[in-house]
Coordinates of N, CA and C in Angstrom, one line a residue:
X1 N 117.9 72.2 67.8 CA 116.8 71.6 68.5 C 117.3 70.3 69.1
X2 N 117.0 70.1 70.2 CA 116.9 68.6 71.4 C 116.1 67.4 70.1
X3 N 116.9 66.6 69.7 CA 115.9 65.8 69.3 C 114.9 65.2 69.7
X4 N 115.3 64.9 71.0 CA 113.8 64.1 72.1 C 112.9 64.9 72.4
X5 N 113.5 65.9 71.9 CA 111.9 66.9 72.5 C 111.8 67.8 71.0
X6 N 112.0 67.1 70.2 CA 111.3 67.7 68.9 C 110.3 66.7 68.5
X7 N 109.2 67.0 68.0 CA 108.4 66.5 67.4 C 107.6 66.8 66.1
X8 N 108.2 65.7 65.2 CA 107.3 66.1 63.7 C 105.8 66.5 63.6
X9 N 105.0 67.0 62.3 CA 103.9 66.9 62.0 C 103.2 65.6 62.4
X10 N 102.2 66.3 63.7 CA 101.6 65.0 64.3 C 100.2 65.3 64.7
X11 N 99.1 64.7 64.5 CA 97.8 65.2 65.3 C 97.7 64.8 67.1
X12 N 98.8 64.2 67.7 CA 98.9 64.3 69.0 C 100.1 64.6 69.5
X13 N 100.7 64.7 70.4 CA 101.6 65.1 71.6 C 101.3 65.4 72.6
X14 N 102.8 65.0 73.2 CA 103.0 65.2 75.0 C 103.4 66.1 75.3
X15 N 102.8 67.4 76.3 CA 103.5 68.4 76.6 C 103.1 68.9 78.0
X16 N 104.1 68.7 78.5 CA 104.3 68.8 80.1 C 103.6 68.0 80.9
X17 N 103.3 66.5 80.0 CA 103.1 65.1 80.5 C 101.5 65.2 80.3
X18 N 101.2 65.8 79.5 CA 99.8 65.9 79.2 C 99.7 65.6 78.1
X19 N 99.1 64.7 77.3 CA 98.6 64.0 76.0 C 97.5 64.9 75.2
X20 N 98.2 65.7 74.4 CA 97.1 66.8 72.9 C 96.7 66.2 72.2
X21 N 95.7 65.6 71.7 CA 94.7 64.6 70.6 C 93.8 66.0 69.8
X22 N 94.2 66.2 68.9 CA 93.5 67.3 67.9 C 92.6 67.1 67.2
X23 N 92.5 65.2 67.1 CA 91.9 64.9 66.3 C 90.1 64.6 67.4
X24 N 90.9 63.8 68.5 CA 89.6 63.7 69.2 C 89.0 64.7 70.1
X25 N 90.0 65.9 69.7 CA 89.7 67.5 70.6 C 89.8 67.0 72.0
X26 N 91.0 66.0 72.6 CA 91.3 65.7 73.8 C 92.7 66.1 74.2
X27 N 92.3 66.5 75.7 CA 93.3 66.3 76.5 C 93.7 65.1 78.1
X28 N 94.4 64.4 77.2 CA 94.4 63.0 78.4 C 96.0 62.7 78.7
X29 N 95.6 61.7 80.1 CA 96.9 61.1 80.3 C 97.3 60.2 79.4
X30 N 99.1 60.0 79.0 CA 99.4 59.3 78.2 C 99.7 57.9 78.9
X31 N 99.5 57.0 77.9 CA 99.7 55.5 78.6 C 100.3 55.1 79.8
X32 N 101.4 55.7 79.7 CA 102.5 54.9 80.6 C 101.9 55.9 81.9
X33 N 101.5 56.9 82.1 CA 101.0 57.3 82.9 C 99.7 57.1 83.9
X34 N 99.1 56.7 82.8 CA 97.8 55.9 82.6 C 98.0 54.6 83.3
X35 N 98.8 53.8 82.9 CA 99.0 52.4 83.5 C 100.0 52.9 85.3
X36 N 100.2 53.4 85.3 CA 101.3 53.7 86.5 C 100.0 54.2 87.6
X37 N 99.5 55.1 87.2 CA 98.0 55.3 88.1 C 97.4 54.1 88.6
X38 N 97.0 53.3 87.7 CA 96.0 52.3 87.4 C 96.7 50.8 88.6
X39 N 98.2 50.7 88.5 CA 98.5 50.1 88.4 C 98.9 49.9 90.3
X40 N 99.2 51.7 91.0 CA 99.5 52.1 91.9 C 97.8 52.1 92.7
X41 N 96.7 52.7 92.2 CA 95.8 51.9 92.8 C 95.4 50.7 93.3
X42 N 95.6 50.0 92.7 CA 95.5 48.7 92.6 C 96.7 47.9 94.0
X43 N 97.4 48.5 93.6 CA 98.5 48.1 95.2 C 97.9 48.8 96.4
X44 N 97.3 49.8 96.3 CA 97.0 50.6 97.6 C 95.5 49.4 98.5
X45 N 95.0 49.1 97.0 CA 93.3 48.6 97.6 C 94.1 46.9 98.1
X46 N 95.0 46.5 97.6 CA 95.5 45.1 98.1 C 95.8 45.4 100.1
X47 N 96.7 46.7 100.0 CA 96.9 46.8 101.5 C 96.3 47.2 102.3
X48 N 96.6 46.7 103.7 CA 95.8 47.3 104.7 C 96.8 48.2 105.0
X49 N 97.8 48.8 105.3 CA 98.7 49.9 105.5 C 99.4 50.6 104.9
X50 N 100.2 51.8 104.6 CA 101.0 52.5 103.7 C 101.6 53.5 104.8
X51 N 102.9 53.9 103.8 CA 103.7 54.7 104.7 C 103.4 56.0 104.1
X52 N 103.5 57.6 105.2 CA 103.1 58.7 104.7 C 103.6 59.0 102.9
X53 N 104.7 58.5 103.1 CA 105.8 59.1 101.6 C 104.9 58.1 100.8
X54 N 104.4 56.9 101.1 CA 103.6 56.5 99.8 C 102.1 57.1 99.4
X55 N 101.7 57.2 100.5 CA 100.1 58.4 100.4 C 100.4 60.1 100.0
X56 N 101.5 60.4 100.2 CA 102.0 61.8 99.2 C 102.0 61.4 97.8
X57 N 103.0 60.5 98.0 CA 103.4 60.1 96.2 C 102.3 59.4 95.2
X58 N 101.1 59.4 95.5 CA 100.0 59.1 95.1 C 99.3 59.7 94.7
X59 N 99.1 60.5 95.9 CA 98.0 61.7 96.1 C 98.5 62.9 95.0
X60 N 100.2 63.1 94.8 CA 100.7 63.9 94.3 C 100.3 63.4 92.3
X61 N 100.0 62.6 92.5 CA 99.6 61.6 91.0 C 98.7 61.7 90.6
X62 N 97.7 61.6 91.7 CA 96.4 61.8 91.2 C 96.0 62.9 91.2
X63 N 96.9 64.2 91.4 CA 96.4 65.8 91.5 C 97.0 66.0 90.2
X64 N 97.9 65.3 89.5 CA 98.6 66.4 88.3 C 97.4 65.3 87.7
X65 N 96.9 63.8 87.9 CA 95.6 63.2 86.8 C 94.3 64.4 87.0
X66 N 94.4 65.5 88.2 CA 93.0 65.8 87.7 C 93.0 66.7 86.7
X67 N 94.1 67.3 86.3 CA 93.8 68.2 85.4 C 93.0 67.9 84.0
X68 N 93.1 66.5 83.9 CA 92.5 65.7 82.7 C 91.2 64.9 83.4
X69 N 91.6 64.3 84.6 CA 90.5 63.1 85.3 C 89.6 64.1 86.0
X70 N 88.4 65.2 85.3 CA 88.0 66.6 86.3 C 87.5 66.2 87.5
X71 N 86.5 65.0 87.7 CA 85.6 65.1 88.6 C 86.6 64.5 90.1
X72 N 87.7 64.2 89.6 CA 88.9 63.6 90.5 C 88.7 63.8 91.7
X73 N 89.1 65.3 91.9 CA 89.7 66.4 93.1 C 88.5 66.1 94.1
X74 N 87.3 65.7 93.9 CA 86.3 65.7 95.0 C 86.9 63.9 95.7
X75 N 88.0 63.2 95.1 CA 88.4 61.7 96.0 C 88.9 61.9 96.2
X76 N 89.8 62.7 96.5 CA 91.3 63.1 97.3 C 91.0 63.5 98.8
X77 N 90.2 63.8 99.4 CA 90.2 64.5 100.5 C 90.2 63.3 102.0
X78 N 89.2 62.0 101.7 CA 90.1 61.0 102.7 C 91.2 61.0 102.7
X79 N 92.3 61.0 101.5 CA 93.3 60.6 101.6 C 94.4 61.4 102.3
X80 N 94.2 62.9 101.8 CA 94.6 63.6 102.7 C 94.5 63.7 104.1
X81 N 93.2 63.6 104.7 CA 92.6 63.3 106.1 C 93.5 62.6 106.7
X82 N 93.4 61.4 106.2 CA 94.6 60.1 106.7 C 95.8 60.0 107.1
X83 N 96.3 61.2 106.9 CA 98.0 62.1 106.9 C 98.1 62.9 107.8
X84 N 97.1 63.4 108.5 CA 97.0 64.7 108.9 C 97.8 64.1 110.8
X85 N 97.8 63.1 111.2 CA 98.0 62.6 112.3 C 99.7 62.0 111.6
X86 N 100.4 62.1 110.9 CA 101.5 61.5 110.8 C 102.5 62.5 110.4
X87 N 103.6 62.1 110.8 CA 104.6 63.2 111.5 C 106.1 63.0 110.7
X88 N 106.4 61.5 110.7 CA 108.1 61.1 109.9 C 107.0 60.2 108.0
X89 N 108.1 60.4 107.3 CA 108.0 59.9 106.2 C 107.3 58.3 106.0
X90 N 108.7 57.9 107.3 CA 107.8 56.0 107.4 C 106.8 55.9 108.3
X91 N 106.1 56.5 108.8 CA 105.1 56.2 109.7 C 104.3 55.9 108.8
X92 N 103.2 54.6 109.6 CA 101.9 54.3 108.1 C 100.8 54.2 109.0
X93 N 99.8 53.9 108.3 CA 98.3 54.4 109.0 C 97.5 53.2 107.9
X94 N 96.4 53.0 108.5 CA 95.7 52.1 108.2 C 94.7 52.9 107.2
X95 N 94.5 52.1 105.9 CA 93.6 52.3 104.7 C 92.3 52.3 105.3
X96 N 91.9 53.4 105.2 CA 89.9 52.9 105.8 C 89.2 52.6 104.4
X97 N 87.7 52.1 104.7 CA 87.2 51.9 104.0 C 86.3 52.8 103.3
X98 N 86.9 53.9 103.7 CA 86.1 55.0 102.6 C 87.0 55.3 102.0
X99 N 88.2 55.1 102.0 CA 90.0 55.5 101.5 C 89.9 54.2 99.9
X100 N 89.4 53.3 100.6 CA 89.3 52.4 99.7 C 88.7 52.5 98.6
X101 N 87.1 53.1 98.6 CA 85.9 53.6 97.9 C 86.5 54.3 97.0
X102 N 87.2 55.7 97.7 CA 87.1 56.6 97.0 C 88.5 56.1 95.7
X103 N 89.5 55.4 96.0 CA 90.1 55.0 95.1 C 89.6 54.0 94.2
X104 N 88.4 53.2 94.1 CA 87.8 52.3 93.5 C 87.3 53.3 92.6
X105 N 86.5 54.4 92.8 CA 86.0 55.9 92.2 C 86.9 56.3 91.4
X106 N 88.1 56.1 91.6 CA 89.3 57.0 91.0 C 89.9 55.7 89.5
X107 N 90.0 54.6 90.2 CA 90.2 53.1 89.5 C 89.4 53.3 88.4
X108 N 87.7 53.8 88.1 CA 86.8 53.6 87.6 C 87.1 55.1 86.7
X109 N 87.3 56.1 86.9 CA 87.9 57.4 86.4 C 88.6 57.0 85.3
X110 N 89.9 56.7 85.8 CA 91.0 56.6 85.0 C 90.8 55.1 83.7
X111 N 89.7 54.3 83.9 CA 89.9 53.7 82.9 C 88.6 53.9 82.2
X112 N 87.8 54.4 82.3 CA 86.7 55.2 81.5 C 86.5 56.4 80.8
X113 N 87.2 57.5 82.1 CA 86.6 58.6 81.4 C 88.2 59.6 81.5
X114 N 89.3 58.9 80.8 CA 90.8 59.6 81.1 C 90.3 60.4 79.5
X115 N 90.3 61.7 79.9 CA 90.1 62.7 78.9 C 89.3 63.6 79.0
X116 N 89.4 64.9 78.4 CA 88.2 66.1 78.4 C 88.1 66.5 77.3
X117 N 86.8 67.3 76.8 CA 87.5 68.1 75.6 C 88.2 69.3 75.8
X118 N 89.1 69.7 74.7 CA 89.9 71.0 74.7 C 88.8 71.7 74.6
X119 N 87.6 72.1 74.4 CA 87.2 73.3 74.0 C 85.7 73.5 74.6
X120 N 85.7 73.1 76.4 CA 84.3 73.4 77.1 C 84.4 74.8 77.2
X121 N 83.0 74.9 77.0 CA 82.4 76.4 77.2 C 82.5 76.3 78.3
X122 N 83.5 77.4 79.1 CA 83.5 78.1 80.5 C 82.9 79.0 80.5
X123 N 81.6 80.1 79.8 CA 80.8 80.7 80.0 C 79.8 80.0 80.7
X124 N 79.3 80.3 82.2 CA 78.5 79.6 83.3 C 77.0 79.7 82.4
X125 N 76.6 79.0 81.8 CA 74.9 78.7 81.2 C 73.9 78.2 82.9
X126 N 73.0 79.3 82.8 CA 72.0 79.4 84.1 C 71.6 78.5 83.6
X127 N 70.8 77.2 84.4 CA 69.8 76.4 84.2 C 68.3 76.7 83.9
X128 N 68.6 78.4 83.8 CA 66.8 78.9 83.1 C 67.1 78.1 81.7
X129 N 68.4 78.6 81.0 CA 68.7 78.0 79.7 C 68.1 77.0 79.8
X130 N 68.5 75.9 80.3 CA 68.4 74.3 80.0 C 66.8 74.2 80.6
X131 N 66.3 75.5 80.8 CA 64.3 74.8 81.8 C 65.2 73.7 82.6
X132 N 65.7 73.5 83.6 CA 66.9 72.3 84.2 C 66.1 73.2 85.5
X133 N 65.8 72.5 86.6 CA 65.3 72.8 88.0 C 65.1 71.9 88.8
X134 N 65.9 71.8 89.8 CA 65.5 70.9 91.0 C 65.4 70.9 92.4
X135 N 64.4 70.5 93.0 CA 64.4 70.3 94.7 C 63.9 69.3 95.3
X136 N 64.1 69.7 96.8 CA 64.0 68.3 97.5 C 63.7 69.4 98.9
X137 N 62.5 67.8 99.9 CA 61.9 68.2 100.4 C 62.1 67.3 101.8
X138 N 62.6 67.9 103.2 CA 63.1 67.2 104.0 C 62.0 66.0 104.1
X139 N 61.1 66.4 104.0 CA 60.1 65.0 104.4 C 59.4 64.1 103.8
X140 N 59.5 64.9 102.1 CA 58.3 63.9 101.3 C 59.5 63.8 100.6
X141 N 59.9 64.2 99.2 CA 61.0 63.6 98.4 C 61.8 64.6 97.9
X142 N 61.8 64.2 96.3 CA 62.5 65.3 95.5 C 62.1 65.2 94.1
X143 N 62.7 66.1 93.0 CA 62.1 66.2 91.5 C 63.0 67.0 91.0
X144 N 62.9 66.7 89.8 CA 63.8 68.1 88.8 C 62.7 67.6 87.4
X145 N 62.8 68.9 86.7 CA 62.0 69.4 85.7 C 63.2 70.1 84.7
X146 N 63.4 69.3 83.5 CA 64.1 69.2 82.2 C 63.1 69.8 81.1
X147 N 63.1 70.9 80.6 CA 62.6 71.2 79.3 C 60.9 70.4 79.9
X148 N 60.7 69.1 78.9 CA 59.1 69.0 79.2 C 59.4 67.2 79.8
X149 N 60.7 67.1 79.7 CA 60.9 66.3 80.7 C 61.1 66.0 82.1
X150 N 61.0 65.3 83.1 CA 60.6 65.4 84.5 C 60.9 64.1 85.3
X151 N 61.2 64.1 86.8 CA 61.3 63.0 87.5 C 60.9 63.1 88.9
X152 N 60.5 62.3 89.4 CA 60.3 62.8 90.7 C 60.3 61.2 92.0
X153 N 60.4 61.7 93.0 CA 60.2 60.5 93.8 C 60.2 60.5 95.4
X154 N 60.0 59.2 96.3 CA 59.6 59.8 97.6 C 60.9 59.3 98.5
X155 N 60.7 59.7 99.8 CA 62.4 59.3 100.3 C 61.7 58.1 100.7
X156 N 62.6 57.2 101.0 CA 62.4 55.9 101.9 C 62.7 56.4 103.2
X157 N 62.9 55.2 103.9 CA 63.2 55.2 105.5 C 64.3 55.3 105.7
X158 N 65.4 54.7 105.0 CA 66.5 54.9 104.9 C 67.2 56.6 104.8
X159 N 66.3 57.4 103.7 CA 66.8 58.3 103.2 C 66.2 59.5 104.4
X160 N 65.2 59.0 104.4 CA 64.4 60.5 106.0 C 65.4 60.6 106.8
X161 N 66.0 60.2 107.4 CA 67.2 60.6 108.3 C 68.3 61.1 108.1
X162 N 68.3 61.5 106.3 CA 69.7 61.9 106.1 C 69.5 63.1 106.2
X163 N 70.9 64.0 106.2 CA 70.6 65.8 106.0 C 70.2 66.0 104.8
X164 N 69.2 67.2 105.0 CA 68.8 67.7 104.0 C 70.1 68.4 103.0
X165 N 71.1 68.6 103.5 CA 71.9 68.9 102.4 C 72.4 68.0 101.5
X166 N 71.9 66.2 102.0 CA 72.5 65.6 101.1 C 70.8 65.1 100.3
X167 N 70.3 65.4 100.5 CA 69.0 65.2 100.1 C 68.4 66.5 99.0
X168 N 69.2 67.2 99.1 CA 69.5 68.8 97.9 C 70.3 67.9 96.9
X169 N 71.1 67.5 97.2 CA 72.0 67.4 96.2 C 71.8 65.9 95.7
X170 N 70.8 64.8 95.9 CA 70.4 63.8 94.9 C 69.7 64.0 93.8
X171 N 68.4 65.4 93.9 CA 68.0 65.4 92.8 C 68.9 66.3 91.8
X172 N 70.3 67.1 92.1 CA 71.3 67.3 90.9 C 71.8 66.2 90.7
X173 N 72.0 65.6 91.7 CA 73.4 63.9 90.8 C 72.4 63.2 90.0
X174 N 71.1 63.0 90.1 CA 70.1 62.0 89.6 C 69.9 62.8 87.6
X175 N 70.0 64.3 88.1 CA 69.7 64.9 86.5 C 70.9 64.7 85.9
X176 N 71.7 64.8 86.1 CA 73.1 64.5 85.5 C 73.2 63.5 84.9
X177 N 72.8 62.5 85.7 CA 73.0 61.0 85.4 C 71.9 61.0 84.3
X178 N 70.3 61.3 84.4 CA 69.4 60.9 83.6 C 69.8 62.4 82.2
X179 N 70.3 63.1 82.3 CA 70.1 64.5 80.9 C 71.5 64.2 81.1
X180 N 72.6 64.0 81.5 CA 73.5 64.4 81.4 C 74.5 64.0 79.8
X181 N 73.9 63.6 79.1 CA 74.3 63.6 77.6 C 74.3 64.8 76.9
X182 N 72.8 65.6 77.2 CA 72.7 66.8 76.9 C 73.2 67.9 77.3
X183 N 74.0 67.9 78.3 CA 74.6 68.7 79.0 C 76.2 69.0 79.0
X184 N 76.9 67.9 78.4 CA 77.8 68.1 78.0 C 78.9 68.8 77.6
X185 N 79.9 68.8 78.0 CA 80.8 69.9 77.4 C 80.5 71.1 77.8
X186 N 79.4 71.8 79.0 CA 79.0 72.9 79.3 C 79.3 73.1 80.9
X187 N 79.2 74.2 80.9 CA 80.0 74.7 81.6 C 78.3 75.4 82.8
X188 N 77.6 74.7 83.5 CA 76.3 75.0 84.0 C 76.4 75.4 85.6
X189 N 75.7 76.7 85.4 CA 75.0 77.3 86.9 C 73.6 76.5 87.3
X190 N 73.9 75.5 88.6 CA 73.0 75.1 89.5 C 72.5 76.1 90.2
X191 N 71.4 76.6 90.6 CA 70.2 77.3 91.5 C 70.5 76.6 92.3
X192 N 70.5 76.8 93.9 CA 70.0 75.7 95.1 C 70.2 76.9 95.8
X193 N 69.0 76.5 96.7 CA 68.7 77.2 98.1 C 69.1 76.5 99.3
X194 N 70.3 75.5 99.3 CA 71.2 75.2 100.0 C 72.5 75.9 100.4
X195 N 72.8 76.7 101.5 CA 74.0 77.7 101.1 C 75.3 76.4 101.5
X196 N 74.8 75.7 102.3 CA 75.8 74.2 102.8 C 76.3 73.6 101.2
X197 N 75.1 73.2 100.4 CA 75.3 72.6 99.6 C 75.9 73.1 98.6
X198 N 76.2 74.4 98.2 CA 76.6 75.1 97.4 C 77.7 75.5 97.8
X199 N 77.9 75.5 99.0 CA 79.5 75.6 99.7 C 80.4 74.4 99.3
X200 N 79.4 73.3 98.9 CA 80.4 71.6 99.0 C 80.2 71.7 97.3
X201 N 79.5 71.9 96.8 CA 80.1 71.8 95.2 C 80.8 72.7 94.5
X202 N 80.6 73.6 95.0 CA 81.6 75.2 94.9 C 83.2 74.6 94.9
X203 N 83.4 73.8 95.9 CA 84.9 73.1 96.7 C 85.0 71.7 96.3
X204 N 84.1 70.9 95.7 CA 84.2 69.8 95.3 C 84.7 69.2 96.2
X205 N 84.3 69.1 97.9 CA 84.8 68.6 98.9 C 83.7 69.0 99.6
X206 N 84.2 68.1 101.0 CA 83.0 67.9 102.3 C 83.8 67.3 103.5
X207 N 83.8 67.9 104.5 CA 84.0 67.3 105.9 C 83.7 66.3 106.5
X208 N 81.9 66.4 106.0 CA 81.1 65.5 106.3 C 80.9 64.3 105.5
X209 N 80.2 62.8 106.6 CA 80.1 61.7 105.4 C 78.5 61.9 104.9
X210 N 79.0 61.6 103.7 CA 77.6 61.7 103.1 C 77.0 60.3 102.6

């Protein structure tokens, strides 16, 4: 046996740069990986420019982080956008400010929530289970109904002009945020009578700004 790649009786290890925690039933990035992410963020939001080969070698970073960082893969898609006009390795392009966001999103990922558990139920639980229901209504507001819990509210002026597809999809991010303790670790089928909106969480991506 390779010494370097033997390892004694241990409740964690690295294996194929993925960090096994048995004890906290996690799978996360290990440190130095951890800090190299963290670290390479952090240089991208200081610049206003980057060369293509440094927006690959990033992007390529933060795709092996989503396997652990899940909700990731929905920031990556400015970034890629950004590239799509450049042609040689050194050519560079200006950081927009939604490029910016979404890596502040990603900054905020990686030093909070770097880990999953090993053992989510991937059986899809319908939200009949959870009594979990919600809609929204282009002109007055929106609501969701939790077991015998409930919320509801009206749009502003701000919010009436948005698309109703992003106006479907507040009152799911708002139940997440308010139940989402209880929800946990499950593996949940959303209802929506949005086929737009269920197209963009399906893909955990969007064309559109929202």
């Amino acid at each position: 046996m390779v010494p370097n790649k033997t390892v004694g009786p241990s409740h964690y290890l690295t294996f194929l740069g993925i960090e096994l925690d048995t004890v906290e039933q996690e799978a996360r990035l290990p440190s130095d990986k951890l800090s190299k992410c963290i670290e390479l963020i952090q240089e991208f939001l200081r610049r206003k420019k980057v060369t293509l080969r440094e927006i690959q070698s990033l992007c390529g970073l933060l795709n092996f982080a989503c396997q652990v960082v899940l909700p990731g893969r929905a920031f990556l898609r400015r970034l890629y956008e950004i590239t799509k006009t450049l042609r040689k390795p050194h050519h560079t392009v200006k950081l927009t400010r939604g490029c910016k966001d979404d890596l502040l999103v990603w900054k905020s990922f990686l030093e909070h929530f770097n880990g999953k558990c090993f053992f989510i139920d991937e059986r899809m639980v319908s939200n009949d289970v959870f009594q979990l229901y919600t809609d929204a209504s282009g002109t007055y507001g929106y609501g969701a109904v939790f077991g015998k819990s409930w919320f509801y509210g009206e749009w502003n002026e701000q919010w009436l002009s948005q698309n109703i597809t992003v106006k479907e999809l507040f009152p799911i991010v708002l139940a997440i945020e308010v139940w989402g303790n209880q929800m946990a670790n499950r593996s949940i089928c959303f209802n929506c009578d949005n086929e737009a909106l269920v197209h963009v969480l399906n893909k955990q991506s969007s064309t559109e700004k929202m």
